[in-house]
């Protein structure tokens, strides 16, 4: 059997969560983690999408750069966090950068995959009708790649949250990651699980925020099909 000393009881977890709320710790640290996540997530997503479209304008350029992207993406993220803290200090910035990096690569790779999945014959058809440059991207490539991009954005939410928490655990005195580290150091399992469930709820909340956009894209594809 699993000991309650290593897992904790549901009632104890709820009580620990309420204690954190009453003490004001959960609200303060949640706001910090949210700020780090949102800034890093938005910037990482935007840069990843733009870079994905820009790099696929010339396919040979992406093929030259891709190995370096994959090599950087393969670096263990726990090794990047101390470097960012060393370079940018122990404030919010290194955590935001770490979140942005984690989100950027996932979005970039999937944006490129979405753009490159457009069939050559479809490109030929729109060009026969006189579409060129930005028009081709607007009427064909963007709508075709959008479902894959949205899937990448959704999939990058847990990675982005991981980046924020990891950065807080390795450097800094604020945020849910720091609060989680304190709870585990004192072997407070009820508080540990209360924070973990809070983080899981945050990821689920952001997932639900994306549902309307995904539903709109799905309806658009059905109409187009």
Coordinates of C-alpha atoms in Angstrom, one line a residue:
X1 CA 0.0 0.0 0.0
X2 CA 1.1 3.6 -0.6
X3 CA 1.8 5.5 2.6
X4 CA -0.1 8.8 3.2
X5 CA 3.3 10.2 4.2
X6 CA 4.4 10.1 0.6
X7 CA 1.1 10.9 -1.2
X8 CA -1.2 12.6 1.4
X9 CA -4.9 12.4 1.7
X10 CA -7.4 14.4 -0.5
X11 CA -8.8 16.1 2.6
X12 CA -5.3 17.1 3.7
X13 CA -4.5 18.4 0.2
X14 CA -7.7 20.6 0.2
X15 CA -6.8 21.9 3.7
X16 CA -3.3 22.7 2.6
X17 CA -4.6 24.5 -0.5
X18 CA -7.0 26.5 1.6
X19 CA -4.2 27.4 4.1
X20 CA -2.1 28.7 1.2
X21 CA -5.0 30.8 -0.1
X22 CA -5.7 32.3 3.4
X23 CA -2.1 33.1 3.9
X24 CA -2.0 34.9 0.5
X25 CA 0.9 32.9 -0.6
X26 CA -0.9 31.1 -3.4
X27 CA -2.3 34.2 -5.0
X28 CA 1.0 36.1 -4.9
X29 CA 3.1 33.2 -6.3
X30 CA 0.4 32.3 -8.9
X31 CA 0.4 35.8 -10.3
X32 CA 4.2 35.7 -10.6
X33 CA 4.1 32.3 -12.4
X34 CA 1.2 33.5 -14.7
X35 CA 3.2 36.6 -15.7
X36 CA 6.3 34.6 -16.5
X37 CA 4.3 32.1 -18.5
X38 CA 2.0 34.5 -20.4
X39 CA 4.9 36.8 -21.5
X40 CA 7.1 33.9 -22.5
X41 CA 4.3 32.0 -24.1
X42 CA 3.0 34.9 -26.2
X43 CA 6.4 36.0 -27.4
X44 CA 7.6 32.4 -28.0
X45 CA 4.5 31.6 -30.0
X46 CA 4.6 34.8 -32.1
X47 CA 8.3 34.5 -32.9
X48 CA 7.9 30.8 -33.7
X49 CA 5.0 31.3 -36.1
X50 CA 6.7 34.2 -37.9
X51 CA 10.0 32.4 -38.1
X52 CA 8.3 29.3 -39.4
X53 CA 6.7 31.2 -42.3
X54 CA 9.8 33.2 -43.1
X55 CA 12.1 30.2 -43.1
X56 CA 9.9 28.3 -45.5
X57 CA 10.0 31.1 -48.1
X58 CA 13.3 29.6 -49.2
X59 CA 13.2 25.8 -48.5
X60 CA 17.0 25.5 -48.9
X61 CA 17.5 28.1 -46.1
X62 CA 15.5 26.0 -43.7
X63 CA 17.2 22.8 -44.6
X64 CA 20.6 24.5 -43.8
X65 CA 19.4 25.9 -40.5
X66 CA 17.2 22.9 -39.3
X67 CA 20.1 20.8 -37.9
X68 CA 21.2 23.7 -35.7
X69 CA 17.6 24.3 -34.4
X70 CA 17.3 20.6 -33.6
X71 CA 20.6 20.5 -31.9
X72 CA 19.7 23.5 -29.7
X73 CA 16.2 22.0 -29.0
X74 CA 17.9 18.8 -27.9
X75 CA 19.8 20.5 -25.1
X76 CA 18.4 19.5 -21.7
X77 CA 16.3 22.4 -20.6
X78 CA 17.4 22.0 -17.0
X79 CA 20.9 23.0 -18.3
X80 CA 19.6 26.2 -19.8
X81 CA 17.9 27.5 -16.7
X82 CA 21.1 28.2 -14.7
X83 CA 22.6 29.9 -17.8
X84 CA 19.6 32.2 -18.2
X85 CA 19.7 33.1 -14.5
X86 CA 23.4 33.8 -14.8
X87 CA 22.9 36.0 -17.9
X88 CA 19.7 37.8 -16.9
X89 CA 19.7 37.7 -13.1
X90 CA 17.2 36.2 -10.7
X91 CA 14.1 38.3 -11.6
X92 CA 11.3 37.4 -14.0
X93 CA 13.2 37.8 -17.2
X94 CA 15.2 34.5 -17.2
X95 CA 12.0 32.5 -16.5
X96 CA 10.2 34.3 -19.3
X97 CA 13.1 33.6 -21.7
X98 CA 13.1 29.9 -20.7
X99 CA 9.3 29.7 -21.3
X100 CA 9.7 31.5 -24.6
X101 CA 12.5 29.1 -25.8
X102 CA 10.5 26.0 -24.9
X103 CA 7.4 27.3 -26.7
X104 CA 9.3 28.8 -29.7
X105 CA 10.9 25.5 -30.9
X106 CA 7.7 23.5 -30.7
X107 CA 5.7 26.2 -32.6
X108 CA 8.5 26.7 -35.1
X109 CA 8.9 23.0 -36.0
X110 CA 5.1 22.5 -36.3
X111 CA 4.6 25.7 -38.3
X112 CA 7.2 24.6 -40.8
X113 CA 5.6 21.2 -41.0
X114 CA 2.2 22.8 -41.6
X115 CA 3.5 25.1 -44.4
X116 CA 5.5 22.3 -46.0
X117 CA 2.4 20.0 -46.0
X118 CA 0.7 22.1 -48.7
X119 CA 0.7 20.0 -51.8
X120 CA 2.7 21.4 -54.8
X121 CA -0.4 21.0 -57.1
X122 CA -2.4 23.2 -54.8
X123 CA 0.2 25.9 -55.1
X124 CA 0.2 25.5 -58.9
X125 CA -3.6 26.0 -59.0
X126 CA -3.6 29.2 -57.0
X127 CA -0.7 30.6 -59.1
X128 CA -2.6 29.8 -62.3
X129 CA -5.3 32.1 -61.0
X130 CA -2.7 34.8 -60.6
X131 CA -2.0 34.6 -56.8
X132 CA 1.6 35.5 -55.9
X133 CA 3.6 36.2 -52.7
X134 CA 1.6 37.3 -49.7
X135 CA -1.7 36.4 -51.4
X136 CA -0.6 32.7 -51.7
X137 CA 0.1 32.7 -48.0
X138 CA -3.2 34.3 -47.1
X139 CA -5.5 32.3 -49.2
X140 CA -3.8 28.9 -49.2
X141 CA -0.8 28.3 -46.9
X142 CA -2.0 30.1 -43.8
X143 CA -5.5 28.4 -43.7
X144 CA -3.8 25.0 -44.5
X145 CA -1.2 25.4 -41.8
X146 CA -3.4 26.9 -39.1
X147 CA -4.8 23.7 -37.6
X148 CA -1.2 22.3 -37.2
X149 CA 0.0 25.6 -35.7
X150 CA -2.9 25.6 -33.2
X151 CA -2.2 22.0 -32.2
X152 CA 1.5 23.0 -31.6
X153 CA 0.4 26.0 -29.5
X154 CA -1.9 23.8 -27.4
X155 CA 0.9 21.2 -27.0
X156 CA 3.4 23.8 -25.9
X157 CA 1.3 25.0 -22.9
X158 CA 2.6 22.3 -20.6
X159 CA 6.2 22.8 -21.8
X160 CA 5.9 26.6 -21.2
X161 CA 4.5 26.0 -17.7
X162 CA 7.4 23.6 -17.0
X163 CA 9.8 26.3 -18.1
X164 CA 8.4 28.8 -15.6
X165 CA 8.3 26.4 -12.7
X166 CA 11.8 25.0 -13.5
X167 CA 13.2 28.5 -13.6
X168 CA 11.6 29.4 -10.3
X169 CA 12.9 26.2 -8.6
X170 CA 16.5 26.9 -9.7
X171 CA 16.6 30.6 -9.0
X172 CA 14.3 33.1 -7.4
X173 CA 12.2 33.5 -4.3
X174 CA 8.8 33.8 -5.9
X175 CA 6.4 31.8 -8.0
X176 CA 4.7 28.4 -7.7
X177 CA 7.9 26.7 -8.6
X178 CA 9.7 28.2 -5.6
X179 CA 6.7 27.4 -3.4
X180 CA 6.7 23.8 -4.6
X181 CA 10.5 23.6 -3.8
X182 CA 9.9 24.8 -0.3
X183 CA 7.1 22.3 0.2
X184 CA 9.2 19.4 -1.0
X185 CA 12.2 20.5 1.1
X186 CA 10.0 20.4 4.2
X187 CA 8.4 17.1 3.0
X188 CA 5.0 18.7 3.2
X189 CA 3.3 16.3 0.8
X190 CA -0.2 17.9 1.3
X191 CA 1.1 21.3 0.2
X192 CA 3.2 19.7 -2.6
X193 CA 0.1 18.1 -4.2
X194 CA -2.0 21.2 -3.6
X195 CA 0.5 23.2 -5.7
X196 CA 0.8 20.5 -8.3
X197 CA -2.9 20.4 -8.8
X198 CA -3.0 24.2 -9.0
X199 CA -0.4 24.0 -11.8
X200 CA -2.4 21.2 -13.6
X201 CA -5.6 23.4 -13.3
X202 CA -3.7 26.3 -14.9
X203 CA -2.6 24.2 -17.8
X204 CA -6.2 23.0 -18.3
X205 CA -7.5 26.5 -18.1
X206 CA -5.2 27.7 -20.9
X207 CA -6.2 24.6 -22.9
X208 CA -9.9 25.6 -22.6
X209 CA -9.1 29.1 -23.7
X210 CA -7.9 27.7 -27.0
X211 CA -10.9 25.6 -27.6
X212 CA -13.0 28.3 -29.3
X213 CA -10.2 29.0 -31.8
X214 CA -9.8 25.3 -32.6
X215 CA -13.5 24.9 -33.0
X216 CA -13.6 27.9 -35.4
X217 CA -10.8 26.4 -37.5
X218 CA -12.5 23.0 -37.5
X219 CA -15.8 24.6 -38.8
X220 CA -13.9 26.6 -41.4
X221 CA -12.2 23.4 -42.7
X222 CA -15.6 21.6 -42.9
X223 CA -17.1 24.5 -44.9
X224 CA -14.1 24.6 -47.2
X225 CA -14.1 20.9 -47.6

